[in-house]
């Protein structure tokens, strides 16, 4: 089965399980336009320009997630030390790692351990079961008020989640220092002034 066929099957399965197209887009880290295309497959309709990232070969192996966490740490400090980003060493300091649920959490946990930082977990509004959807920091982990935070996630698709987290942190008395992601599909340099440090930037050249 080709990876496109696999994606179509996954999208159909999620739809049959009652997920909305927006939820399917989130789950598969694809645009809504791509999900509509996958589900409808209109004859002759051109596929939208999008890419699907499957990093389960890494994310299903704790040792490889740990190696990836180390790469994110190395990437950040190398960029700061080389002056590639305009951040003073004090400005770049952080004491709390905020993992975005769910996929950012294993990485954030390992990064917090390796950098001797506190671990906070952010639940995005879109995952909230409440009618009035709101994001929140889990009360079972570190609080963020007064803290300098690095935000960790796996992928940027639209960037909406990161805007939400940055707004949340600022409105709750925290200082978002930097955003670390594995894959950036949008070439986002900064989110509301917070610099983004992707391991991989994904762009189309056609
Ligand atoms: O840039 P955006 O368009 O906001 O999308 C990126 C977000 O979407 C994915 O999470 P998802 O909601 O699929 O949850 P998961 O982490 O549980 O897979 C991903 O892990 C990011 O958090």
JSON list of C-alpha atoms and ligand atoms in Angstrom, two decimals:
[
{"chain": "A", "resi": 1, "resn": "UNK", "atom": "CA", "xyz": [0.00, 0.00, 0.00]},
{"chain": "A", "resi": 2, "resn": "UNK", "atom": "CA", "xyz": [1.44, 3.41, -0.94]},
{"chain": "A", "resi": 3, "resn": "UNK", "atom": "CA", "xyz": [1.79, 6.08, 1.75]},
{"chain": "A", "resi": 4, "resn": "UNK", "atom": "CA", "xyz": [-0.97, 8.06, 0.00]},
{"chain": "A", "resi": 5, "resn": "UNK", "atom": "CA", "xyz": [-3.30, 5.04, 0.17]},
{"chain": "A", "resi": 6, "resn": "UNK", "atom": "CA", "xyz": [-2.38, 4.64, 3.85]},
{"chain": "A", "resi": 7, "resn": "UNK", "atom": "CA", "xyz": [-3.27, 8.28, 4.49]},
{"chain": "A", "resi": 8, "resn": "UNK", "atom": "CA", "xyz": [-6.60, 7.91, 2.69]},
{"chain": "A", "resi": 9, "resn": "UNK", "atom": "CA", "xyz": [-7.39, 4.80, 4.79]},
{"chain": "A", "resi": 10, "resn": "UNK", "atom": "CA", "xyz": [-6.43, 6.59, 8.03]},
{"chain": "A", "resi": 11, "resn": "UNK", "atom": "CA", "xyz": [-8.56, 9.62, 7.13]},
{"chain": "A", "resi": 12, "resn": "UNK", "atom": "CA", "xyz": [-11.54, 7.40, 6.27]},
{"chain": "A", "resi": 13, "resn": "UNK", "atom": "CA", "xyz": [-11.15, 5.39, 9.46]},
{"chain": "A", "resi": 14, "resn": "UNK", "atom": "CA", "xyz": [-11.06, 8.55, 11.59]},
{"chain": "A", "resi": 15, "resn": "UNK", "atom": "CA", "xyz": [-14.15, 9.86, 9.77]},
{"chain": "A", "resi": 16, "resn": "UNK", "atom": "CA", "xyz": [-15.99, 6.56, 10.35]},
{"chain": "A", "resi": 17, "resn": "UNK", "atom": "CA", "xyz": [-15.09, 6.84, 14.05]},
{"chain": "A", "resi": 18, "resn": "UNK", "atom": "CA", "xyz": [-16.95, 10.16, 14.17]},
{"chain": "A", "resi": 19, "resn": "UNK", "atom": "CA", "xyz": [-14.03, 12.62, 13.98]},
{"chain": "A", "resi": 20, "resn": "UNK", "atom": "CA", "xyz": [-14.64, 15.93, 12.26]},
{"chain": "A", "resi": 21, "resn": "UNK", "atom": "CA", "xyz": [-12.50, 16.97, 9.29]},
{"chain": "A", "resi": 22, "resn": "UNK", "atom": "CA", "xyz": [-10.76, 19.48, 11.55]},
{"chain": "A", "resi": 23, "resn": "UNK", "atom": "CA", "xyz": [-9.89, 16.75, 14.06]},
{"chain": "A", "resi": 24, "resn": "UNK", "atom": "CA", "xyz": [-8.63, 14.53, 11.24]},
{"chain": "A", "resi": 25, "resn": "UNK", "atom": "CA", "xyz": [-6.47, 17.38, 9.96]},
{"chain": "A", "resi": 26, "resn": "UNK", "atom": "CA", "xyz": [-4.99, 17.78, 13.46]},
{"chain": "A", "resi": 27, "resn": "UNK", "atom": "CA", "xyz": [-4.48, 14.10, 13.96]},
{"chain": "A", "resi": 28, "resn": "UNK", "atom": "CA", "xyz": [-2.68, 13.66, 10.64]},
{"chain": "A", "resi": 29, "resn": "UNK", "atom": "CA", "xyz": [-0.96, 17.08, 10.79]},
{"chain": "A", "resi": 30, "resn": "UNK", "atom": "CA", "xyz": [-2.39, 18.04, 7.41]},
{"chain": "A", "resi": 31, "resn": "UNK", "atom": "CA", "xyz": [-4.30, 21.05, 6.19]},
{"chain": "A", "resi": 32, "resn": "UNK", "atom": "CA", "xyz": [-8.11, 20.93, 6.07]},
{"chain": "A", "resi": 33, "resn": "UNK", "atom": "CA", "xyz": [-7.88, 21.27, 2.31]},
{"chain": "A", "resi": 34, "resn": "UNK", "atom": "CA", "xyz": [-5.73, 18.13, 2.10]},
{"chain": "A", "resi": 35, "resn": "UNK", "atom": "CA", "xyz": [-8.07, 16.17, 4.35]},
{"chain": "A", "resi": 36, "resn": "UNK", "atom": "CA", "xyz": [-11.06, 17.16, 2.22]},
{"chain": "A", "resi": 37, "resn": "UNK", "atom": "CA", "xyz": [-9.14, 16.03, -0.83]},
{"chain": "A", "resi": 38, "resn": "UNK", "atom": "CA", "xyz": [-8.16, 12.71, 0.80]},
{"chain": "A", "resi": 39, "resn": "UNK", "atom": "CA", "xyz": [-11.75, 12.01, 1.81]},
{"chain": "A", "resi": 40, "resn": "UNK", "atom": "CA", "xyz": [-13.47, 13.03, -1.40]},
{"chain": "A", "resi": 41, "resn": "UNK", "atom": "CA", "xyz": [-10.93, 12.09, -4.06]},
{"chain": "A", "resi": 42, "resn": "UNK", "atom": "CA", "xyz": [-12.86, 13.95, -6.77]},
{"chain": "A", "resi": 43, "resn": "UNK", "atom": "CA", "xyz": [-11.82, 12.58, -10.18]},
{"chain": "A", "resi": 44, "resn": "UNK", "atom": "CA", "xyz": [-9.38, 14.97, -11.79]},
{"chain": "A", "resi": 45, "resn": "UNK", "atom": "CA", "xyz": [-9.03, 17.14, -8.68]},
{"chain": "A", "resi": 46, "resn": "UNK", "atom": "CA", "xyz": [-5.44, 18.15, -8.18]},
{"chain": "A", "resi": 47, "resn": "UNK", "atom": "CA", "xyz": [-3.90, 17.16, -4.84]},
{"chain": "A", "resi": 48, "resn": "UNK", "atom": "CA", "xyz": [-3.29, 20.16, -2.55]},
{"chain": "A", "resi": 49, "resn": "UNK", "atom": "CA", "xyz": [0.31, 21.05, -1.87]},
{"chain": "A", "resi": 50, "resn": "UNK", "atom": "CA", "xyz": [0.94, 19.55, 1.52]},
{"chain": "A", "resi": 51, "resn": "UNK", "atom": "CA", "xyz": [3.31, 17.11, 3.17]},
{"chain": "A", "resi": 52, "resn": "UNK", "atom": "CA", "xyz": [2.60, 14.44, 5.70]},
{"chain": "A", "resi": 53, "resn": "UNK", "atom": "CA", "xyz": [5.22, 13.73, 8.36]},
{"chain": "A", "resi": 54, "resn": "UNK", "atom": "CA", "xyz": [5.46, 10.27, 9.82]},
{"chain": "A", "resi": 55, "resn": "UNK", "atom": "CA", "xyz": [8.15, 10.06, 12.51]},
{"chain": "A", "resi": 56, "resn": "UNK", "atom": "CA", "xyz": [6.75, 7.00, 14.29]},
{"chain": "A", "resi": 57, "resn": "UNK", "atom": "CA", "xyz": [9.98, 5.07, 13.60]},
{"chain": "A", "resi": 58, "resn": "UNK", "atom": "CA", "xyz": [11.57, 7.52, 16.06]},
{"chain": "A", "resi": 59, "resn": "UNK", "atom": "CA", "xyz": [8.64, 8.34, 18.35]},
{"chain": "A", "resi": 60, "resn": "UNK", "atom": "CA", "xyz": [7.96, 4.68, 19.07]},
{"chain": "A", "resi": 61, "resn": "UNK", "atom": "CA", "xyz": [11.49, 4.14, 20.39]},
{"chain": "A", "resi": 62, "resn": "UNK", "atom": "CA", "xyz": [12.34, 5.78, 23.72]},
{"chain": "A", "resi": 63, "resn": "UNK", "atom": "CA", "xyz": [16.06, 5.75, 23.02]},
{"chain": "A", "resi": 64, "resn": "UNK", "atom": "CA", "xyz": [15.57, 7.52, 19.71]},
{"chain": "A", "resi": 65, "resn": "UNK", "atom": "CA", "xyz": [13.29, 10.12, 21.32]},
{"chain": "A", "resi": 66, "resn": "UNK", "atom": "CA", "xyz": [16.04, 10.70, 23.87]},
{"chain": "A", "resi": 67, "resn": "UNK", "atom": "CA", "xyz": [18.61, 11.19, 21.08]},
{"chain": "A", "resi": 68, "resn": "UNK", "atom": "CA", "xyz": [16.21, 13.59, 19.38]},
{"chain": "A", "resi": 69, "resn": "UNK", "atom": "CA", "xyz": [15.75, 15.55, 22.60]},
{"chain": "A", "resi": 70, "resn": "UNK", "atom": "CA", "xyz": [19.53, 15.88, 22.84]},
{"chain": "A", "resi": 71, "resn": "UNK", "atom": "CA", "xyz": [19.66, 17.15, 19.25]},
{"chain": "A", "resi": 72, "resn": "UNK", "atom": "CA", "xyz": [17.08, 19.84, 20.08]},
{"chain": "A", "resi": 73, "resn": "UNK", "atom": "CA", "xyz": [19.13, 20.93, 23.10]},
{"chain": "A", "resi": 74, "resn": "UNK", "atom": "CA", "xyz": [22.34, 20.99, 21.08]},
{"chain": "A", "resi": 75, "resn": "UNK", "atom": "CA", "xyz": [20.66, 22.86, 18.23]},
{"chain": "A", "resi": 76, "resn": "UNK", "atom": "CA", "xyz": [19.44, 25.59, 20.58]},
{"chain": "A", "resi": 77, "resn": "UNK", "atom": "CA", "xyz": [22.65, 26.24, 22.44]},
{"chain": "A", "resi": 78, "resn": "UNK", "atom": "CA", "xyz": [24.70, 26.04, 19.23]},
{"chain": "A", "resi": 79, "resn": "UNK", "atom": "CA", "xyz": [22.47, 28.68, 17.61]},
{"chain": "A", "resi": 80, "resn": "UNK", "atom": "CA", "xyz": [22.62, 30.94, 20.67]},
{"chain": "A", "resi": 81, "resn": "UNK", "atom": "CA", "xyz": [26.39, 30.62, 21.09]},
{"chain": "A", "resi": 82, "resn": "UNK", "atom": "CA", "xyz": [27.13, 31.19, 17.41]},
{"chain": "A", "resi": 83, "resn": "UNK", "atom": "CA", "xyz": [25.02, 34.33, 17.39]},
{"chain": "A", "resi": 84, "resn": "UNK", "atom": "CA", "xyz": [22.76, 32.94, 14.64]},
{"chain": "A", "resi": 85, "resn": "UNK", "atom": "CA", "xyz": [19.88, 34.27, 16.67]},
{"chain": "A", "resi": 86, "resn": "UNK", "atom": "CA", "xyz": [19.94, 37.61, 18.35]},
{"chain": "A", "resi": 87, "resn": "UNK", "atom": "CA", "xyz": [19.63, 36.41, 21.93]},
{"chain": "A", "resi": 88, "resn": "UNK", "atom": "CA", "xyz": [21.90, 37.28, 24.79]},
{"chain": "A", "resi": 89, "resn": "UNK", "atom": "CA", "xyz": [22.95, 34.35, 26.97]},
{"chain": "A", "resi": 90, "resn": "UNK", "atom": "CA", "xyz": [20.83, 35.64, 29.87]},
{"chain": "A", "resi": 91, "resn": "UNK", "atom": "CA", "xyz": [17.84, 36.16, 27.60]},
{"chain": "A", "resi": 92, "resn": "UNK", "atom": "CA", "xyz": [18.23, 32.57, 26.35]},
{"chain": "A", "resi": 93, "resn": "UNK", "atom": "CA", "xyz": [18.14, 31.05, 29.83]},
{"chain": "A", "resi": 94, "resn": "UNK", "atom": "CA", "xyz": [15.12, 29.04, 30.88]},
{"chain": "A", "resi": 95, "resn": "UNK", "atom": "CA", "xyz": [14.02, 27.13, 33.95]},
{"chain": "A", "resi": 96, "resn": "UNK", "atom": "CA", "xyz": [10.87, 25.41, 32.68]},
{"chain": "A", "resi": 97, "resn": "UNK", "atom": "CA", "xyz": [10.15, 23.21, 29.67]},
{"chain": "A", "resi": 98, "resn": "UNK", "atom": "CA", "xyz": [6.55, 23.29, 28.46]},
{"chain": "A", "resi": 99, "resn": "UNK", "atom": "CA", "xyz": [5.54, 20.21, 26.49]},
{"chain": "A", "resi": 100, "resn": "UNK", "atom": "CA", "xyz": [2.48, 20.53, 24.27]},
{"chain": "A", "resi": 101, "resn": "UNK", "atom": "CA", "xyz": [0.15, 17.59, 24.75]},
{"chain": "A", "resi": 102, "resn": "UNK", "atom": "CA", "xyz": [0.33, 15.09, 23.46]},
{"chain": "A", "resi": 103, "resn": "UNK", "atom": "CA", "xyz": [3.20, 14.67, 21.07]},
{"chain": "A", "resi": 104, "resn": "UNK", "atom": "CA", "xyz": [5.45, 17.31, 22.64]},
{"chain": "A", "resi": 105, "resn": "UNK", "atom": "CA", "xyz": [5.33, 15.68, 26.08]},
{"chain": "A", "resi": 106, "resn": "UNK", "atom": "CA", "xyz": [7.90, 12.83, 25.76]},
{"chain": "A", "resi": 107, "resn": "UNK", "atom": "CA", "xyz": [10.42, 15.21, 24.19]},
{"chain": "A", "resi": 108, "resn": "UNK", "atom": "CA", "xyz": [9.76, 17.89, 26.80]},
{"chain": "A", "resi": 109, "resn": "UNK", "atom": "CA", "xyz": [10.18, 15.38, 29.63]},
{"chain": "A", "resi": 110, "resn": "UNK", "atom": "CA", "xyz": [13.59, 14.27, 28.39]},
{"chain": "A", "resi": 111, "resn": "UNK", "atom": "CA", "xyz": [14.68, 17.85, 27.68]},
{"chain": "A", "resi": 112, "resn": "UNK", "atom": "CA", "xyz": [13.66, 18.91, 31.19]},
{"chain": "A", "resi": 113, "resn": "UNK", "atom": "CA", "xyz": [15.62, 16.01, 32.64]},
{"chain": "A", "resi": 114, "resn": "UNK", "atom": "CA", "xyz": [18.73, 16.76, 30.59]},
{"chain": "A", "resi": 115, "resn": "UNK", "atom": "CA", "xyz": [18.66, 20.50, 31.26]},
{"chain": "A", "resi": 116, "resn": "UNK", "atom": "CA", "xyz": [17.67, 20.20, 34.95]},
{"chain": "A", "resi": 117, "resn": "UNK", "atom": "CA", "xyz": [14.52, 22.21, 34.30]},
{"chain": "A", "resi": 118, "resn": "UNK", "atom": "CA", "xyz": [10.98, 21.99, 35.60]},
{"chain": "A", "resi": 119, "resn": "UNK", "atom": "CA", "xyz": [8.39, 20.23, 33.45]},
{"chain": "A", "resi": 120, "resn": "UNK", "atom": "CA", "xyz": [5.06, 21.83, 32.57]},
{"chain": "A", "resi": 121, "resn": "UNK", "atom": "CA", "xyz": [2.43, 20.37, 30.26]},
{"chain": "A", "resi": 122, "resn": "UNK", "atom": "CA", "xyz": [0.10, 22.48, 28.12]},
{"chain": "A", "resi": 123, "resn": "UNK", "atom": "CA", "xyz": [-3.23, 21.10, 26.92]},
{"chain": "A", "resi": 124, "resn": "UNK", "atom": "CA", "xyz": [-4.28, 22.95, 23.74]},
{"chain": "A", "resi": 125, "resn": "UNK", "atom": "CA", "xyz": [-7.80, 24.35, 23.61]},
{"chain": "A", "resi": 126, "resn": "UNK", "atom": "CA", "xyz": [-8.69, 22.08, 20.69]},
{"chain": "A", "resi": 127, "resn": "UNK", "atom": "CA", "xyz": [-8.26, 19.04, 22.99]},
{"chain": "A", "resi": 128, "resn": "UNK", "atom": "CA", "xyz": [-10.55, 20.48, 25.66]},
{"chain": "A", "resi": 129, "resn": "UNK", "atom": "CA", "xyz": [-13.73, 18.43, 26.18]},
{"chain": "A", "resi": 130, "resn": "UNK", "atom": "CA", "xyz": [-15.55, 21.53, 27.52]},
{"chain": "A", "resi": 131, "resn": "UNK", "atom": "CA", "xyz": [-18.10, 23.31, 25.34]},
{"chain": "A", "resi": 132, "resn": "UNK", "atom": "CA", "xyz": [-16.18, 26.57, 25.66]},
{"chain": "A", "resi": 133, "resn": "UNK", "atom": "CA", "xyz": [-12.76, 25.33, 24.59]},
{"chain": "A", "resi": 134, "resn": "UNK", "atom": "CA", "xyz": [-9.81, 26.74, 26.53]},
{"chain": "A", "resi": 135, "resn": "UNK", "atom": "CA", "xyz": [-6.16, 25.82, 26.74]},
{"chain": "A", "resi": 136, "resn": "UNK", "atom": "CA", "xyz": [-4.64, 25.04, 30.13]},
{"chain": "A", "resi": 137, "resn": "UNK", "atom": "CA", "xyz": [-1.45, 24.12, 31.92]},
{"chain": "A", "resi": 138, "resn": "UNK", "atom": "CA", "xyz": [-1.83, 20.83, 33.74]},
{"chain": "A", "resi": 139, "resn": "UNK", "atom": "CA", "xyz": [-2.05, 21.17, 37.51]},
{"chain": "A", "resi": 140, "resn": "UNK", "atom": "CA", "xyz": [-0.27, 17.81, 37.82]},
{"chain": "A", "resi": 141, "resn": "UNK", "atom": "CA", "xyz": [3.03, 19.26, 36.65]},
{"chain": "A", "resi": 142, "resn": "UNK", "atom": "CA", "xyz": [4.96, 22.52, 37.12]},
{"chain": "A", "resi": 143, "resn": "UNK", "atom": "CA", "xyz": [3.17, 25.87, 37.19]},
{"chain": "A", "resi": 144, "resn": "UNK", "atom": "CA", "xyz": [4.43, 28.58, 34.82]},
{"chain": "A", "resi": 145, "resn": "UNK", "atom": "CA", "xyz": [3.86, 31.91, 36.57]},
{"chain": "A", "resi": 146, "resn": "UNK", "atom": "CA", "xyz": [7.12, 33.79, 36.97]},
{"chain": "A", "resi": 147, "resn": "UNK", "atom": "CA", "xyz": [9.01, 31.18, 34.92]},
{"chain": "A", "resi": 148, "resn": "UNK", "atom": "CA", "xyz": [11.14, 31.42, 31.78]},
{"chain": "A", "resi": 149, "resn": "UNK", "atom": "CA", "xyz": [9.87, 28.77, 29.43]},
{"chain": "A", "resi": 150, "resn": "UNK", "atom": "CA", "xyz": [10.99, 26.81, 26.40]},
{"chain": "A", "resi": 151, "resn": "UNK", "atom": "CA", "xyz": [8.01, 25.43, 24.50]},
{"chain": "A", "resi": 152, "resn": "UNK", "atom": "CA", "xyz": [8.42, 21.98, 22.92]},
{"chain": "A", "resi": 153, "resn": "UNK", "atom": "CA", "xyz": [6.33, 20.34, 20.22]},
{"chain": "A", "resi": 154, "resn": "UNK", "atom": "CA", "xyz": [6.80, 17.91, 17.36]},
{"chain": "A", "resi": 155, "resn": "UNK", "atom": "CA", "xyz": [5.43, 19.82, 14.37]},
{"chain": "A", "resi": 156, "resn": "UNK", "atom": "CA", "xyz": [4.23, 23.22, 13.22]},
{"chain": "A", "resi": 157, "resn": "UNK", "atom": "CA", "xyz": [1.45, 22.91, 10.66]},
{"chain": "A", "resi": 158, "resn": "UNK", "atom": "CA", "xyz": [-0.49, 26.17, 10.78]},
{"chain": "A", "resi": 159, "resn": "UNK", "atom": "CA", "xyz": [1.23, 27.62, 13.86]},
{"chain": "A", "resi": 160, "resn": "UNK", "atom": "CA", "xyz": [-2.11, 28.12, 15.64]},
{"chain": "A", "resi": 161, "resn": "UNK", "atom": "CA", "xyz": [-1.16, 25.95, 18.63]},
{"chain": "A", "resi": 162, "resn": "UNK", "atom": "CA", "xyz": [2.04, 27.87, 19.25]},
{"chain": "A", "resi": 163, "resn": "UNK", "atom": "CA", "xyz": [0.29, 31.26, 19.09]},
{"chain": "A", "resi": 164, "resn": "UNK", "atom": "CA", "xyz": [-2.14, 29.94, 21.66]},
{"chain": "A", "resi": 165, "resn": "UNK", "atom": "CA", "xyz": [0.61, 28.70, 24.00]},
{"chain": "A", "resi": 166, "resn": "UNK", "atom": "CA", "xyz": [2.64, 31.92, 23.74]},
{"chain": "A", "resi": 167, "resn": "UNK", "atom": "CA", "xyz": [-0.49, 33.98, 24.53]},
{"chain": "A", "resi": 168, "resn": "UNK", "atom": "CA", "xyz": [-1.36, 31.68, 27.42]},
{"chain": "A", "resi": 169, "resn": "UNK", "atom": "CA", "xyz": [2.12, 31.84, 28.95]},
{"chain": "A", "resi": 170, "resn": "UNK", "atom": "CA", "xyz": [2.29, 35.64, 28.71]},
{"chain": "A", "resi": 171, "resn": "UNK", "atom": "CA", "xyz": [-1.17, 36.10, 30.16]},
{"chain": "A", "resi": 172, "resn": "UNK", "atom": "CA", "xyz": [-0.23, 33.79, 33.07]},
{"chain": "A", "resi": 173, "resn": "UNK", "atom": "CA", "xyz": [2.92, 35.66, 34.04]},
{"chain": "A", "resi": 174, "resn": "UNK", "atom": "CA", "xyz": [5.47, 33.47, 32.28]},
{"chain": "A", "resi": 175, "resn": "UNK", "atom": "CA", "xyz": [8.20, 34.50, 29.82]},
{"chain": "A", "resi": 176, "resn": "UNK", "atom": "CA", "xyz": [8.26, 32.34, 26.67]},
{"chain": "A", "resi": 177, "resn": "UNK", "atom": "CA", "xyz": [11.95, 32.23, 25.72]},
{"chain": "A", "resi": 178, "resn": "UNK", "atom": "CA", "xyz": [12.02, 29.97, 22.69]},
{"chain": "A", "resi": 179, "resn": "UNK", "atom": "CA", "xyz": [10.10, 27.35, 20.76]},
{"chain": "A", "resi": 180, "resn": "UNK", "atom": "CA", "xyz": [11.75, 24.04, 19.90]},
{"chain": "A", "resi": 181, "resn": "UNK", "atom": "CA", "xyz": [10.12, 21.80, 17.29]},
{"chain": "A", "resi": 182, "resn": "UNK", "atom": "CA", "xyz": [11.22, 18.84, 15.23]},
{"chain": "A", "resi": 183, "resn": "UNK", "atom": "CA", "xyz": [9.48, 19.84, 12.00]},
{"chain": "A", "resi": 184, "resn": "UNK", "atom": "CA", "xyz": [8.40, 23.25, 10.79]},
{"chain": "A", "resi": 185, "resn": "UNK", "atom": "CA", "xyz": [6.10, 23.08, 7.78]},
{"chain": "A", "resi": 186, "resn": "UNK", "atom": "CA", "xyz": [5.56, 26.85, 7.68]},
{"chain": "A", "resi": 187, "resn": "UNK", "atom": "CA", "xyz": [9.06, 28.33, 7.88]},
{"chain": "A", "resi": 188, "resn": "UNK", "atom": "CA", "xyz": [8.00, 30.20, 10.98]},
{"chain": "A", "resi": 189, "resn": "UNK", "atom": "CA", "xyz": [10.96, 32.20, 12.27]},
{"chain": "A", "resi": 190, "resn": "UNK", "atom": "CA", "xyz": [9.19, 33.50, 15.35]},
{"chain": "A", "resi": 191, "resn": "UNK", "atom": "CA", "xyz": [5.78, 33.36, 17.00]},
{"chain": "A", "resi": 192, "resn": "UNK", "atom": "CA", "xyz": [4.78, 36.72, 18.45]},
{"chain": "A", "resi": 193, "resn": "UNK", "atom": "CA", "xyz": [8.45, 37.56, 18.88]},
{"chain": "A", "resi": 194, "resn": "UNK", "atom": "CA", "xyz": [9.43, 34.18, 20.35]},
{"chain": "A", "resi": 195, "resn": "UNK", "atom": "CA", "xyz": [12.15, 32.60, 18.17]},
{"chain": "A", "resi": 196, "resn": "UNK", "atom": "CA", "xyz": [11.54, 29.14, 16.72]},
{"chain": "A", "resi": 197, "resn": "UNK", "atom": "CA", "xyz": [14.31, 26.50, 16.60]},
{"chain": "A", "resi": 198, "resn": "UNK", "atom": "CA", "xyz": [13.26, 23.67, 14.30]},
{"chain": "A", "resi": 199, "resn": "UNK", "atom": "CA", "xyz": [15.42, 20.62, 13.70]},
{"chain": "A", "resi": 200, "resn": "UNK", "atom": "CA", "xyz": [14.00, 20.34, 10.18]},
{"chain": "A", "resi": 201, "resn": "UNK", "atom": "CA", "xyz": [12.28, 22.90, 7.98]},
{"chain": "A", "resi": 202, "resn": "UNK", "atom": "CA", "xyz": [9.98, 21.43, 5.39]},
{"chain": "A", "resi": 203, "resn": "UNK", "atom": "CA", "xyz": [9.20, 23.46, 2.30]},
{"chain": "A", "resi": 204, "resn": "UNK", "atom": "CA", "xyz": [8.06, 22.84, -1.23]},
{"chain": "A", "resi": 205, "resn": "UNK", "atom": "CA", "xyz": [9.98, 24.39, -4.07]},
{"chain": "A", "resi": 206, "resn": "UNK", "atom": "CA", "xyz": [7.42, 23.92, -6.85]},
{"chain": "B", "resi": 1, "resn": "LIG", "atom": "O1", "xyz": [0.55, 24.18, 13.93]},
{"chain": "B", "resi": 1, "resn": "LIG", "atom": "P1", "xyz": [-0.80, 23.61, 14.23]},
{"chain": "B", "resi": 1, "resn": "LIG", "atom": "O2", "xyz": [-1.72, 23.66, 13.04]},
{"chain": "B", "resi": 1, "resn": "LIG", "atom": "O3", "xyz": [-1.41, 24.18, 15.44]},
{"chain": "B", "resi": 1, "resn": "LIG", "atom": "O4", "xyz": [-0.61, 22.05, 14.45]},
{"chain": "B", "resi": 1, "resn": "LIG", "atom": "C1", "xyz": [0.43, 21.51, 15.21]},
{"chain": "B", "resi": 1, "resn": "LIG", "atom": "C2", "xyz": [-0.11, 20.76, 16.38]},
{"chain": "B", "resi": 1, "resn": "LIG", "atom": "O5", "xyz": [-0.95, 19.68, 15.91]},
{"chain": "B", "resi": 1, "resn": "LIG", "atom": "C3", "xyz": [-0.45, 18.44, 16.41]},
{"chain": "B", "resi": 1, "resn": "LIG", "atom": "O6", "xyz": [-1.10, 18.09, 17.57]},
{"chain": "B", "resi": 1, "resn": "LIG", "atom": "P2", "xyz": [-2.44, 17.27, 17.61]},
{"chain": "B", "resi": 1, "resn": "LIG", "atom": "O7", "xyz": [-3.56, 18.18, 17.88]},
{"chain": "B", "resi": 1, "resn": "LIG", "atom": "O8", "xyz": [-2.57, 16.39, 16.41]},
{"chain": "B", "resi": 1, "resn": "LIG", "atom": "O9", "xyz": [-2.29, 16.42, 18.91]},
{"chain": "B", "resi": 1, "resn": "LIG", "atom": "P3", "xyz": [-1.26, 15.29, 19.31]},
{"chain": "B", "resi": 1, "resn": "LIG", "atom": "O10", "xyz": [-0.06, 16.01, 19.77]},
{"chain": "B", "resi": 1, "resn": "LIG", "atom": "O11", "xyz": [-2.01, 14.61, 20.39]},
{"chain": "B", "resi": 1, "resn": "LIG", "atom": "O12", "xyz": [-0.99, 14.44, 18.10]},
{"chain": "B", "resi": 1, "resn": "LIG", "atom": "C4", "xyz": [1.00, 18.72, 16.72]},
{"chain": "B", "resi": 1, "resn": "LIG", "atom": "O13", "xyz": [1.49, 17.81, 17.71]},
{"chain": "B", "resi": 1, "resn": "LIG", "atom": "C5", "xyz": [1.02, 20.14, 17.18]},
{"chain": "B", "resi": 1, "resn": "LIG", "atom": "O14", "xyz": [0.73, 20.28, 18.56]}
]
